[in-house]
């Protein structure tokens, strides 16, 4: 089981949820599950988002996710 935390626009696209549980083996599987769960609006955010897995940036969407990991979803931010 994973803990998924949403930030900024990802939270809005996930119907205001700040966190939830999910079961997935990879980021690719997780993004599909979350898109199915919350709709295409979140799916579009996930395509551009950055992911932190247990606090470390993860760019490989096919890498295995550790059991019990926390996955932070960070959409692109405006400004600087």
mmCIF file of C-alpha atoms in Angstrom, residues 29-71:
data_model
loop_
_atom_site.group_PDB
_atom_site.id
_atom_site.type_symbol
_atom_site.label_atom_id
_atom_site.label_comp_id
_atom_site.label_asym_id
_atom_site.label_seq_id
_atom_site.Cartn_x
_atom_site.Cartn_y
_atom_site.Cartn_z
ATOM 1 C CA UNK A 29 0.519 1.982 -12.854
ATOM 2 C CA UNK A 30 -0.158 4.557 -10.141
ATOM 3 C CA UNK A 31 -0.849 7.366 -12.614
ATOM 4 C CA UNK A 32 -3.315 5.150 -14.504
ATOM 5 C CA UNK A 33 -5.052 4.128 -11.289
ATOM 6 C CA UNK A 34 -5.338 7.738 -10.113
ATOM 7 C CA UNK A 35 -6.598 8.908 -13.524
ATOM 8 C CA UNK A 36 -9.247 6.169 -13.459
ATOM 9 C CA UNK A 37 -10.179 7.140 -9.899
ATOM 10 C CA UNK A 38 -10.344 10.947 -10.335
ATOM 11 C CA UNK A 39 -10.741 11.585 -14.063
ATOM 12 C CA UNK A 40 -8.897 13.029 -17.022
ATOM 13 C CA UNK A 41 -8.321 16.421 -15.360
ATOM 14 C CA UNK A 42 -5.961 14.738 -12.896
ATOM 15 C CA UNK A 43 -4.542 12.628 -15.729
ATOM 16 C CA UNK A 44 -3.423 15.780 -17.529
ATOM 17 C CA UNK A 45 -1.765 17.099 -14.360
ATOM 18 C CA UNK A 46 0.011 13.773 -13.815
ATOM 19 C CA UNK A 47 1.523 13.890 -17.320
ATOM 20 C CA UNK A 48 3.406 17.088 -16.416
ATOM 21 C CA UNK A 49 3.951 16.418 -12.700
ATOM 22 C CA UNK A 50 7.132 15.637 -10.813
ATOM 23 C CA UNK A 51 7.112 12.757 -8.352
ATOM 24 C CA UNK A 52 8.943 12.280 -5.082
ATOM 25 C CA UNK A 53 9.108 8.742 -3.733
ATOM 26 C CA UNK A 54 9.976 8.773 -0.044
ATOM 27 C CA UNK A 55 11.393 12.276 -0.544
ATOM 28 C CA UNK A 56 13.581 11.436 -3.562
ATOM 29 C CA UNK A 57 12.861 12.615 -7.095
ATOM 30 C CA UNK A 58 11.793 9.758 -9.379
ATOM 31 C CA UNK A 59 11.779 10.198 -13.163
ATOM 32 C CA UNK A 60 11.488 6.528 -14.173
ATOM 33 C CA UNK A 61 7.783 5.761 -14.302
ATOM 34 C CA UNK A 62 8.534 2.052 -14.721
ATOM 35 C CA UNK A 63 10.767 1.733 -11.638
ATOM 36 C CA UNK A 64 9.297 -0.436 -8.869
ATOM 37 C CA UNK A 65 7.735 1.453 -5.967
ATOM 38 C CA UNK A 66 8.746 0.242 -2.497
ATOM 39 C CA UNK A 67 5.932 -1.196 -0.396
ATOM 40 C CA UNK A 68 4.656 1.425 2.030
ATOM 41 C CA UNK A 69 6.257 4.330 0.139
ATOM 42 C CA UNK A 70 4.960 7.884 0.196
ATOM 43 C CA UNK A 71 4.548 9.374 -3.275
#
